[in-house]
Coordinates of C-alpha atoms in Angstrom, one line a residue:
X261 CA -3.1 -5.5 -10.7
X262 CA -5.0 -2.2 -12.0
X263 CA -6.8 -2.2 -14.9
X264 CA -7.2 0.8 -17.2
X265 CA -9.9 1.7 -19.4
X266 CA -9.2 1.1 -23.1
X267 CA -8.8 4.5 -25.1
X268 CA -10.6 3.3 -27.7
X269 CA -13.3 5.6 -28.5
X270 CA -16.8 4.7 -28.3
X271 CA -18.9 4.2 -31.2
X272 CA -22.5 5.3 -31.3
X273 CA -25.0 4.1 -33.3
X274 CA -26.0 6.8 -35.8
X275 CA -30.1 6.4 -35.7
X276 CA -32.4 7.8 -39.1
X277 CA -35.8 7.2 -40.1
X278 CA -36.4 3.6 -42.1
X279 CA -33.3 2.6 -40.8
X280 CA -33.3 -1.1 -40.6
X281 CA -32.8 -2.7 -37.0
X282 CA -31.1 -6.1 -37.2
X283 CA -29.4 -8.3 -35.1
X284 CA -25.7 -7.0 -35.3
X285 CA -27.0 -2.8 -34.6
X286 CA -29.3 -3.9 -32.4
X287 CA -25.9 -5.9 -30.4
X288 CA -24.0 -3.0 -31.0
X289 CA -26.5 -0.4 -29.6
X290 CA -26.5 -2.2 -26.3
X291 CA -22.7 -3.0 -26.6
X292 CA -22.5 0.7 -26.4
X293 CA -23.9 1.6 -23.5
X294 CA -22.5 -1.3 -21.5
X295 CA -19.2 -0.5 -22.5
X296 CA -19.9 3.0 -21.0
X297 CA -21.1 2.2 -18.0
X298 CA -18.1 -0.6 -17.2
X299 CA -15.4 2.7 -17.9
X300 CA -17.3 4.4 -15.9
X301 CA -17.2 1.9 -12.8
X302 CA -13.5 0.6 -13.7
X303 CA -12.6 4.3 -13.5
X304 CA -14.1 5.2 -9.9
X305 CA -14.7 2.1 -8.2
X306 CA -12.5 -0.7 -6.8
X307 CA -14.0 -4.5 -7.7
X308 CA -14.9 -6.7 -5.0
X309 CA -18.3 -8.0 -3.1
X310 CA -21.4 -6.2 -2.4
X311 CA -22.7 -8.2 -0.4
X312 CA -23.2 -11.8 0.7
X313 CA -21.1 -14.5 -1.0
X314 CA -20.1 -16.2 2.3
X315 CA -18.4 -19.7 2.7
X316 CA -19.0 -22.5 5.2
X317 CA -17.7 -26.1 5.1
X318 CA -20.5 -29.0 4.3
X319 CA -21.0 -32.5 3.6
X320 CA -20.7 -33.6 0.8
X321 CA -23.8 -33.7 -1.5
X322 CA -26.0 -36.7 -1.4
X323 CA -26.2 -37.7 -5.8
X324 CA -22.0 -37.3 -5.8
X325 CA -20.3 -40.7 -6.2
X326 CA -18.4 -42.2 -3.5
X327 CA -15.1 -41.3 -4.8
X328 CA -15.9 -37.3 -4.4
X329 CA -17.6 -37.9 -0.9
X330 CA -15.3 -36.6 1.6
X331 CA -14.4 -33.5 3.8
X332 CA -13.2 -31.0 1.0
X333 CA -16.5 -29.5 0.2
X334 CA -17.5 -26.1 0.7
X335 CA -20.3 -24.2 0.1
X336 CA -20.8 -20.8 -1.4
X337 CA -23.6 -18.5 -0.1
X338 CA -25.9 -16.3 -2.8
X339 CA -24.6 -12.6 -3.2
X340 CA -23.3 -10.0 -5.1
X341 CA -20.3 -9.0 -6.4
X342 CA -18.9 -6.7 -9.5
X343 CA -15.0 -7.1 -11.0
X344 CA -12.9 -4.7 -12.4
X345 CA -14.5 -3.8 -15.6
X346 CA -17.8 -3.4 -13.9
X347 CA -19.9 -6.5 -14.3
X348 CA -21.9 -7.6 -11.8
X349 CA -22.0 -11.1 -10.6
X350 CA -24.9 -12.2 -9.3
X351 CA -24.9 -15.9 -7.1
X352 CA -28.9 -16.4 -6.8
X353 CA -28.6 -19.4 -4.8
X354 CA -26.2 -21.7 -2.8
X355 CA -22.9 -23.4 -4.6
X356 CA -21.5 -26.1 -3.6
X357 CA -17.8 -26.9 -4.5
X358 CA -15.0 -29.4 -4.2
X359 CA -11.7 -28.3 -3.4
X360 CA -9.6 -30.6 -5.5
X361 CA -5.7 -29.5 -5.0
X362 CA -3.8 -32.1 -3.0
X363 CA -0.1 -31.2 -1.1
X364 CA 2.9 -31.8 -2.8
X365 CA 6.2 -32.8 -1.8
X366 CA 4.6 -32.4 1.9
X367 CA 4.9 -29.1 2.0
X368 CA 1.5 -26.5 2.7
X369 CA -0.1 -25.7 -0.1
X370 CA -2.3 -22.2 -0.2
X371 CA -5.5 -22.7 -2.4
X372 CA -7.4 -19.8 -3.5
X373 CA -11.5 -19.7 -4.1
X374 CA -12.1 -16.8 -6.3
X375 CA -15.1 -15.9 -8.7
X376 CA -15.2 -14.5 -12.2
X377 CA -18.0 -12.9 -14.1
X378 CA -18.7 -15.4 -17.6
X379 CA -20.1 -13.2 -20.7
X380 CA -23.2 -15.6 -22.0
X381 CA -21.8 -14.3 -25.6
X382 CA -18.9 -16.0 -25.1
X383 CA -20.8 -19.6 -24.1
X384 CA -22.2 -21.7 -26.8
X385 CA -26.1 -22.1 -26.0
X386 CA -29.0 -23.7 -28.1
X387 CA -29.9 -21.5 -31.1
X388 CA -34.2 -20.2 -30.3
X389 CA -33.3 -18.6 -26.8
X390 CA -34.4 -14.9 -26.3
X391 CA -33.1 -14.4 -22.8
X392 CA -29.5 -16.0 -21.6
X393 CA -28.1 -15.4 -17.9
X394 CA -25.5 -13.8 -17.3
X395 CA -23.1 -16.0 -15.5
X396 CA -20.1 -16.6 -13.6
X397 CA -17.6 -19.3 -12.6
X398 CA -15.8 -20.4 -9.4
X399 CA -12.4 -21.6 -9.6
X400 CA -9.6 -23.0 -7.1
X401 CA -6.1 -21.7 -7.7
X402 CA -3.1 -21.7 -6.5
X403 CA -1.8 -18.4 -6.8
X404 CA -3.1 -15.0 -6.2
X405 CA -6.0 -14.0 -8.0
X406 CA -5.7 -11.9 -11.4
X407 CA -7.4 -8.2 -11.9
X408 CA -10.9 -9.9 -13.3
X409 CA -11.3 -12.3 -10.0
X410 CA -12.6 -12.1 -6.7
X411 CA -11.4 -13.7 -3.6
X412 CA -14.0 -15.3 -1.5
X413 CA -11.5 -17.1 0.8
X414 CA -8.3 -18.9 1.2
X415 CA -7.6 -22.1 2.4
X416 CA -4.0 -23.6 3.8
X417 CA -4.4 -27.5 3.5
X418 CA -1.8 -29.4 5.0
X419 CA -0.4 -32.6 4.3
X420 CA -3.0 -35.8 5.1
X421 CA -5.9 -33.0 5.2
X422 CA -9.3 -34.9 5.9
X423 CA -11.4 -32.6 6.4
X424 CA -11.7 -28.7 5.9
X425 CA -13.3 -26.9 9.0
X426 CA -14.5 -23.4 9.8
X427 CA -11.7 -21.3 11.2
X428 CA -12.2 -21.1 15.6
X429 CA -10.7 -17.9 15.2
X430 CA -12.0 -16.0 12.2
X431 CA -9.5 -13.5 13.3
X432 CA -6.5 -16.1 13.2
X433 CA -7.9 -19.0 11.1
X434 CA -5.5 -22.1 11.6
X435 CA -4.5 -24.5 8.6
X436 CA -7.5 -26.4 6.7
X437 CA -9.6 -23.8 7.6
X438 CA -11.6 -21.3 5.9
X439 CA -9.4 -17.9 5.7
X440 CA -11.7 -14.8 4.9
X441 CA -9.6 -12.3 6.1
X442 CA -9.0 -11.3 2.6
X443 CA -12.2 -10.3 1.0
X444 CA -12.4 -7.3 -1.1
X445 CA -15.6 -5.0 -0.8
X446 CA -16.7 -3.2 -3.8
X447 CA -15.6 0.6 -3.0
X448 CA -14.7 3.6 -4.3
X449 CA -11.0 3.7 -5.9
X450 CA -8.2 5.5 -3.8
X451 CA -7.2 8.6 -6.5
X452 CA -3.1 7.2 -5.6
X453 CA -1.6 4.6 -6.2
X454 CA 1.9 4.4 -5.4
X455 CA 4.3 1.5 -6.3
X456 CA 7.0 0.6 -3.3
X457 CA 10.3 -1.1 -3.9
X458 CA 12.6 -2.6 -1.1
X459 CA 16.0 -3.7 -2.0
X460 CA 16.7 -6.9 0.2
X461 CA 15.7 -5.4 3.5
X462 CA 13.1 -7.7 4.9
X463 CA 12.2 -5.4 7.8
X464 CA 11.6 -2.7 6.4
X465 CA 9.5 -4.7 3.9
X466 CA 7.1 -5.7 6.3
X467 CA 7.0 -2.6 8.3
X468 CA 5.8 -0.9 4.8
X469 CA 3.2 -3.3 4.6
X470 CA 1.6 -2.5 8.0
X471 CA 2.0 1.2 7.0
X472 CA 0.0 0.2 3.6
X473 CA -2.3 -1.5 6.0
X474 CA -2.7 1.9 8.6
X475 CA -3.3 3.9 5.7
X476 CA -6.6 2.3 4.3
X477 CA -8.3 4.3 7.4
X478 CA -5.7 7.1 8.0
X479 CA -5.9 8.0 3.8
X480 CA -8.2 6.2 1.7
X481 CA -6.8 7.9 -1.6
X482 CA -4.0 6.4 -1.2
X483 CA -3.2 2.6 -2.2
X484 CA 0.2 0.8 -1.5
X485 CA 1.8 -1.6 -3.3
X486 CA 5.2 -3.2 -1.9
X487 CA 7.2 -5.1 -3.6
X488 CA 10.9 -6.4 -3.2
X489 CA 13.0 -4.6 -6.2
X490 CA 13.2 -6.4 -9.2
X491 CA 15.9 -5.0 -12.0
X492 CA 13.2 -2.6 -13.2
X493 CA 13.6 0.2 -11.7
X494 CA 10.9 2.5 -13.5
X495 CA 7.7 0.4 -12.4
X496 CA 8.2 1.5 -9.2
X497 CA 7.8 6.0 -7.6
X498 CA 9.4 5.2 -4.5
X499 CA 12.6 2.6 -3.7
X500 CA 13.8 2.3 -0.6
X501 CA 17.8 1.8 -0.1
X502 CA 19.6 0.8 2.8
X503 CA 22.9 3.4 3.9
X504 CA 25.1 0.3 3.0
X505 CA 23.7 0.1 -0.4
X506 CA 25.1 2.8 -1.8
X507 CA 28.4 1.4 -3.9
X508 CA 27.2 1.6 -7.5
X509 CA 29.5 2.0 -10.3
X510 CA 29.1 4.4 -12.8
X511 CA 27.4 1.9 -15.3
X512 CA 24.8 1.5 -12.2
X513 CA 24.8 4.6 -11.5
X514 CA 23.4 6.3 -14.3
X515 CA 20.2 3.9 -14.8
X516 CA 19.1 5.1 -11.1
X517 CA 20.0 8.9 -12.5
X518 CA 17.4 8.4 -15.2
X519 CA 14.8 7.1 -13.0
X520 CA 14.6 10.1 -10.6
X521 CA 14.9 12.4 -13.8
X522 CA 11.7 10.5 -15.0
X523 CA 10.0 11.2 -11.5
X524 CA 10.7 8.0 -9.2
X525 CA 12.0 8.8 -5.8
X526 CA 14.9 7.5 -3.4
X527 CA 14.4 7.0 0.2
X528 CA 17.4 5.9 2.6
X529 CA 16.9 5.0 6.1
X530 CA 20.0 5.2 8.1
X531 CA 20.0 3.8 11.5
X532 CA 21.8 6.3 13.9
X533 CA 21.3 4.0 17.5
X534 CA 24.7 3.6 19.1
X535 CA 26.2 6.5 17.7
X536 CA 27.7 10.4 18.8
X537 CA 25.1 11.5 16.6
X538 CA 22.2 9.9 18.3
X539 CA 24.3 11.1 21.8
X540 CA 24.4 14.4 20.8
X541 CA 20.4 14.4 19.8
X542 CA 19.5 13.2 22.7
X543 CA 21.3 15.7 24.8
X544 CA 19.8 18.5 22.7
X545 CA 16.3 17.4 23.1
X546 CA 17.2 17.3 27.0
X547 CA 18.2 20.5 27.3
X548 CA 15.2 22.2 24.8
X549 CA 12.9 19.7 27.4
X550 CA 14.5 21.6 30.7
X551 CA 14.6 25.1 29.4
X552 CA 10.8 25.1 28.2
X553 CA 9.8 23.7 31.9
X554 CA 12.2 26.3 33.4
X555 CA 10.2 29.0 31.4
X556 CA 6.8 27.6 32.3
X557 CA 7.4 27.0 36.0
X558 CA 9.0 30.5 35.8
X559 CA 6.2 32.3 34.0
X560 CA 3.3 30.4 36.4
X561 CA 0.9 32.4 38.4
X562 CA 1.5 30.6 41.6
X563 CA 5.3 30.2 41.0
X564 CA 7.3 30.3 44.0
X565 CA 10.5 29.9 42.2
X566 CA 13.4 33.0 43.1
X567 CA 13.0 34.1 39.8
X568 CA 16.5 35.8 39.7
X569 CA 17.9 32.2 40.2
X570 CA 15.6 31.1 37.5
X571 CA 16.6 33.3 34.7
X572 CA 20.1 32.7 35.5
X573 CA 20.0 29.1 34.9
X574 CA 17.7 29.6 32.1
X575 CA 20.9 31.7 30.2
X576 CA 23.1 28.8 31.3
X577 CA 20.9 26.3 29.8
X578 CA 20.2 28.6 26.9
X579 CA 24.2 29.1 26.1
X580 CA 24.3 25.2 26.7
X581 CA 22.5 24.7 24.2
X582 CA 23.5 26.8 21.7
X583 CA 26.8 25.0 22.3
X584 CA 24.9 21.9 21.6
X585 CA 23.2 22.7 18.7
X586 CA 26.6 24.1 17.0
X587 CA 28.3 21.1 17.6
X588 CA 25.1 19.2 16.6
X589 CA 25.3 20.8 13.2
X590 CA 28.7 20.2 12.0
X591 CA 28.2 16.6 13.0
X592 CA 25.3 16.3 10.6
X593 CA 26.8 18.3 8.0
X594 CA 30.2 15.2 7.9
X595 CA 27.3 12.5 8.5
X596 CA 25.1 13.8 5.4
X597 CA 28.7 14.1 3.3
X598 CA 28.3 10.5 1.7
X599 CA 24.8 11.0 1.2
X600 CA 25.3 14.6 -0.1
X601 CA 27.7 12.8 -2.9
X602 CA 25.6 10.6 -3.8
X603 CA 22.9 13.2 -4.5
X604 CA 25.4 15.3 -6.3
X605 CA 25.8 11.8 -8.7
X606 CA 21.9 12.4 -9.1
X607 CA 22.0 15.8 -9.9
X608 CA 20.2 16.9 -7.2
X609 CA 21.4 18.4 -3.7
X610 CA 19.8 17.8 -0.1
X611 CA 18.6 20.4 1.6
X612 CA 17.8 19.6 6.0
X613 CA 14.0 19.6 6.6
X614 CA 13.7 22.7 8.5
X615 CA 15.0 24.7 5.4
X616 CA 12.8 23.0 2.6
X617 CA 10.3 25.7 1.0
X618 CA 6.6 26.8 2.8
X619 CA 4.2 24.4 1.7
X620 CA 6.7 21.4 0.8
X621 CA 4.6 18.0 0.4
X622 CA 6.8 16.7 3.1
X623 CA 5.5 18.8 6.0
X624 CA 2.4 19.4 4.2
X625 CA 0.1 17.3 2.2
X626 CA -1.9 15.1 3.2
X627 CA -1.1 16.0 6.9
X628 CA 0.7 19.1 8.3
X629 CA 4.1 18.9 10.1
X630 CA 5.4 21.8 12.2
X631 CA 8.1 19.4 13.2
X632 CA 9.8 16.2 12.7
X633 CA 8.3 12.9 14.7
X634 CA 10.7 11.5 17.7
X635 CA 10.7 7.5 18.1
X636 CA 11.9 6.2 21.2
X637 CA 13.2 9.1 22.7
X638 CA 14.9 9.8 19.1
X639 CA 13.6 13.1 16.9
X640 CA 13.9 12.1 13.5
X641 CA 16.6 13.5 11.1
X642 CA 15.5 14.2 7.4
X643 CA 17.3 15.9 4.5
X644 CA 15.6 16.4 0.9
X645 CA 16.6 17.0 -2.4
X646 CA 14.5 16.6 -5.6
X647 CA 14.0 13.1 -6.2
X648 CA 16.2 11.7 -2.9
X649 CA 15.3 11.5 0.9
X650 CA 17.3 11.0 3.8
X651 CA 16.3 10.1 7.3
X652 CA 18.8 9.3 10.0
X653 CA 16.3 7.4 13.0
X654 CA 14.2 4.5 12.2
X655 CA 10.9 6.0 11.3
X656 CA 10.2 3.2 10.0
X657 CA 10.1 0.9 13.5
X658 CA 7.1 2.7 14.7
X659 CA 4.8 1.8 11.2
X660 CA 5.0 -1.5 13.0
X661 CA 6.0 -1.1 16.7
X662 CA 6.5 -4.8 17.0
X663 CA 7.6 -4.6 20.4
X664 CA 4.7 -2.5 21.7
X665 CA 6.3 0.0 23.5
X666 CA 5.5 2.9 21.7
X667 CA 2.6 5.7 22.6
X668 CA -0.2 5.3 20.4
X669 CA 0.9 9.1 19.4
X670 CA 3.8 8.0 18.1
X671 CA 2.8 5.9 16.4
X672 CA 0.5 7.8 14.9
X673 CA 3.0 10.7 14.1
X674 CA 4.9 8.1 12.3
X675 CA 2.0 6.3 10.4
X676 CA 1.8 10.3 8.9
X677 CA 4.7 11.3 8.2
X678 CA 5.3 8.2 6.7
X679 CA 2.0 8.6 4.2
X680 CA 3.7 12.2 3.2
X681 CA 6.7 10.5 2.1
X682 CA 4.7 8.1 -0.2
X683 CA 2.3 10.8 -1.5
X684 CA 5.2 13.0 -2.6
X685 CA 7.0 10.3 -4.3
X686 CA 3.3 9.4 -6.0
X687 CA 2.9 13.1 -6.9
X688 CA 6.2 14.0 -8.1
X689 CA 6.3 11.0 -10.4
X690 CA 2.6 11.8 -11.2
X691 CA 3.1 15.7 -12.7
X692 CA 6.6 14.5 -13.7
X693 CA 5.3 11.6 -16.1
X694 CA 2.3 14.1 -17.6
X695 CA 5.6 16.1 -18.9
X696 CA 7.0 12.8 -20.8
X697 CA 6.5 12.8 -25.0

């Protein structure tokens, strides 16, 4: 969850000679400027840890009673850590703890150690006291943390645990073990954040997720949420439809109309393996392969090819393709039809890639595209129009190249291409909600 900053304005203590300091102005003067200096953090900077704040597995102490002593206590190391307002959470010393959540129904069960700053104003402490400590509490819970905690670790406990261990593999940390894969650092905040909807498609879920994860190093300004779509369609700028999903009626239909007129964005994947279409592709890429070795054996200093011979079967390849690419066209222009309908139902037209205006996000922002990636063997298909994408190929497959065959280029082209599609659909609902009364 993001916060925002309140738009409440700030109020300044006005200061005059023989003005009386009391308790309340003196509260509010310094009220003011921490209230300043948290907008200022929660607007640039991401919570997490600073530093330190690590978690190992101990004894239990010597002065608990026997009923406590067991293998469910863990230790918390000193550090530092701000949340998302911008208080600072300082741990001067070691913690210990008791993880006291118990299996049910013998099922895992997922406990979460997180840490929370505590305002001393808000604690009731002995009247006389000049100087109170800012403070903080750690909690177990059993769900993921909210926007003012901070994870330290995670723990799977299984049924019968006896004893909670640190992990062998850090990298891969087993059940009743410490899990600290998922520790927050205190950083700047990514200027993006884009919202990512999938409608009952599982894999492409998870293959968004490992884009989100590629894109922490590939473009920090970005942040990606993913989410599975819930009936709220305007939480989310992009959503992400299957071809088969595309059966609304007209009382469905005009609830998606009114999202991309308020800025969100449609993408649809269409699979094209097993098809003419994919056939046809394949035979074109071929062909634009042969002719471009033709031409640079032909044109090579030390070529001993009879270049008559050469430029004859360089036409024939040439007219091939042309033949090719014809037939290639009107076979896209009946396999976009359905699509093409359905944009029509948006009030918006698709336009193929290679005519989209100089400069389009798509092939241009954050990372420049002179042409369209090609997964296994495959060049990718897209067609735009304002508010809807189409891609026939699985792009997608390559975000998380489960099957490691891909070239790490590949890979990389799609991990790219695939952050232009989500920073368009941020920006466009971006400049497109600035416009809303």
């Amino acid at each position: 969850m993001t916060l925002v900053p309140s738009l409440q304005p700030f109020e300044r203590l006005q200061v005059s000679d023989g003005l009386l300091i009391n308790a309340d102005r003196w509260r509010h003067a310094h009220d003011y400027h921490r209230k300043r200096q948290n907008v200022l953090y929660q607007s640039l900077n991401q919570a997490g840890i600073v530093w330190g704040l690590g978690v190992c597995p101990i004894d239990a102490p010597a002065e608990v009673t026997s009923q406590y002593r067991d293998g469910r206590w863990i230790q918390i190391q000193p550090g530092l850590a701000i949340d998302a307002l911008g208080n600072p959470i300082v741990v001067p010393e070691a913690i210990d703890f008791r993880i006291s959540s118990e299996p049910f129904n013998d099922q895992p069960l997922l406990v979460y150690v997180v840490i929370s700053y505590v305002d001393p104003d808000q604690l009731y402490r002995p009247s006389g006291l000049e100087l109170v400590a800012e403070s903080f509490r750690i909690d177990e819970k059993n769900h993921l943390p909210d926007a003012l905690e901070i994870e330290l670790c995670r723990i799977e406990l299984q049924p019968g645990i006896e004893r909670i261990e640190t992990a062998t593999s850090v990298l891969f940390p087993q059940s009743n073990s410490l899990d600290l894969r998922h520790r927050v650092s205190a950083q700047s905040k990514a200027k993006e954040s884009v919202q990512v909807a999938t409608l009952n498609q599982l894999k492409i879920h998870d293959r968004l997720k490992s884009l989100a994860r590629s894109s922490q190093g590939l473009y920090p300004n970005l942040q990606i949420n993913v989410c599975q779509l819930e009936t709220n369609w305007n939480q989310q700028q992009l959503v992400v439809l299957s071809s088969s999903a595309l059966s609304f009626t007209a009382s469905q239909l005009e609830p998606i109309r009114q999202y991309v007129q308020q800025g969100g964005t449609i993408l649809i994947e269409s699979p094209i393996e097993d098809t003419r279409f994919r056939e046809m592709l394949l035979v074109q890429q071929q062909l634009e392969n042969a002719i471009a070795e033709l031409d640079t054996k032909l044109y090579s200093p030390n070529s001993r090819m009879n270049t008559s011979d050469t430029e004859s079967l360089s036409r024939s390849l040439s007219s091939e393709l042309e033949a090719i690419n014809s037939a290639v066209q009107a076979l896209a222009q009946s396999t976009i039809q359905p699509y093409q309908e359905f944009a029509q139902s948006l009030d918006t037209t698709l336009i193929p890639w290679n005519q989209l205006q100089n400069g389009h996000l798509l092939l241009s922002k954050p990372f420049l595209f002179s042409a369209l990636p090609t997964v296994k063997h495959q060049p990718i298909q897209l067609w735009a129009g304002d508010g809807l994408i189409v891609m026939f190929g699985e792009l997608s497959t390559a975000w998380q190249n489960s099957d490691r065959t891909l070239s790490r280029e590949t890979i990389r082209s799609a991990q790219e291409f695939g952050i232009n599609l989500l920073h368009y659909a941020w920006v466009r609902h971006h400049l497109m909600q600035l416009q809303q009364s």
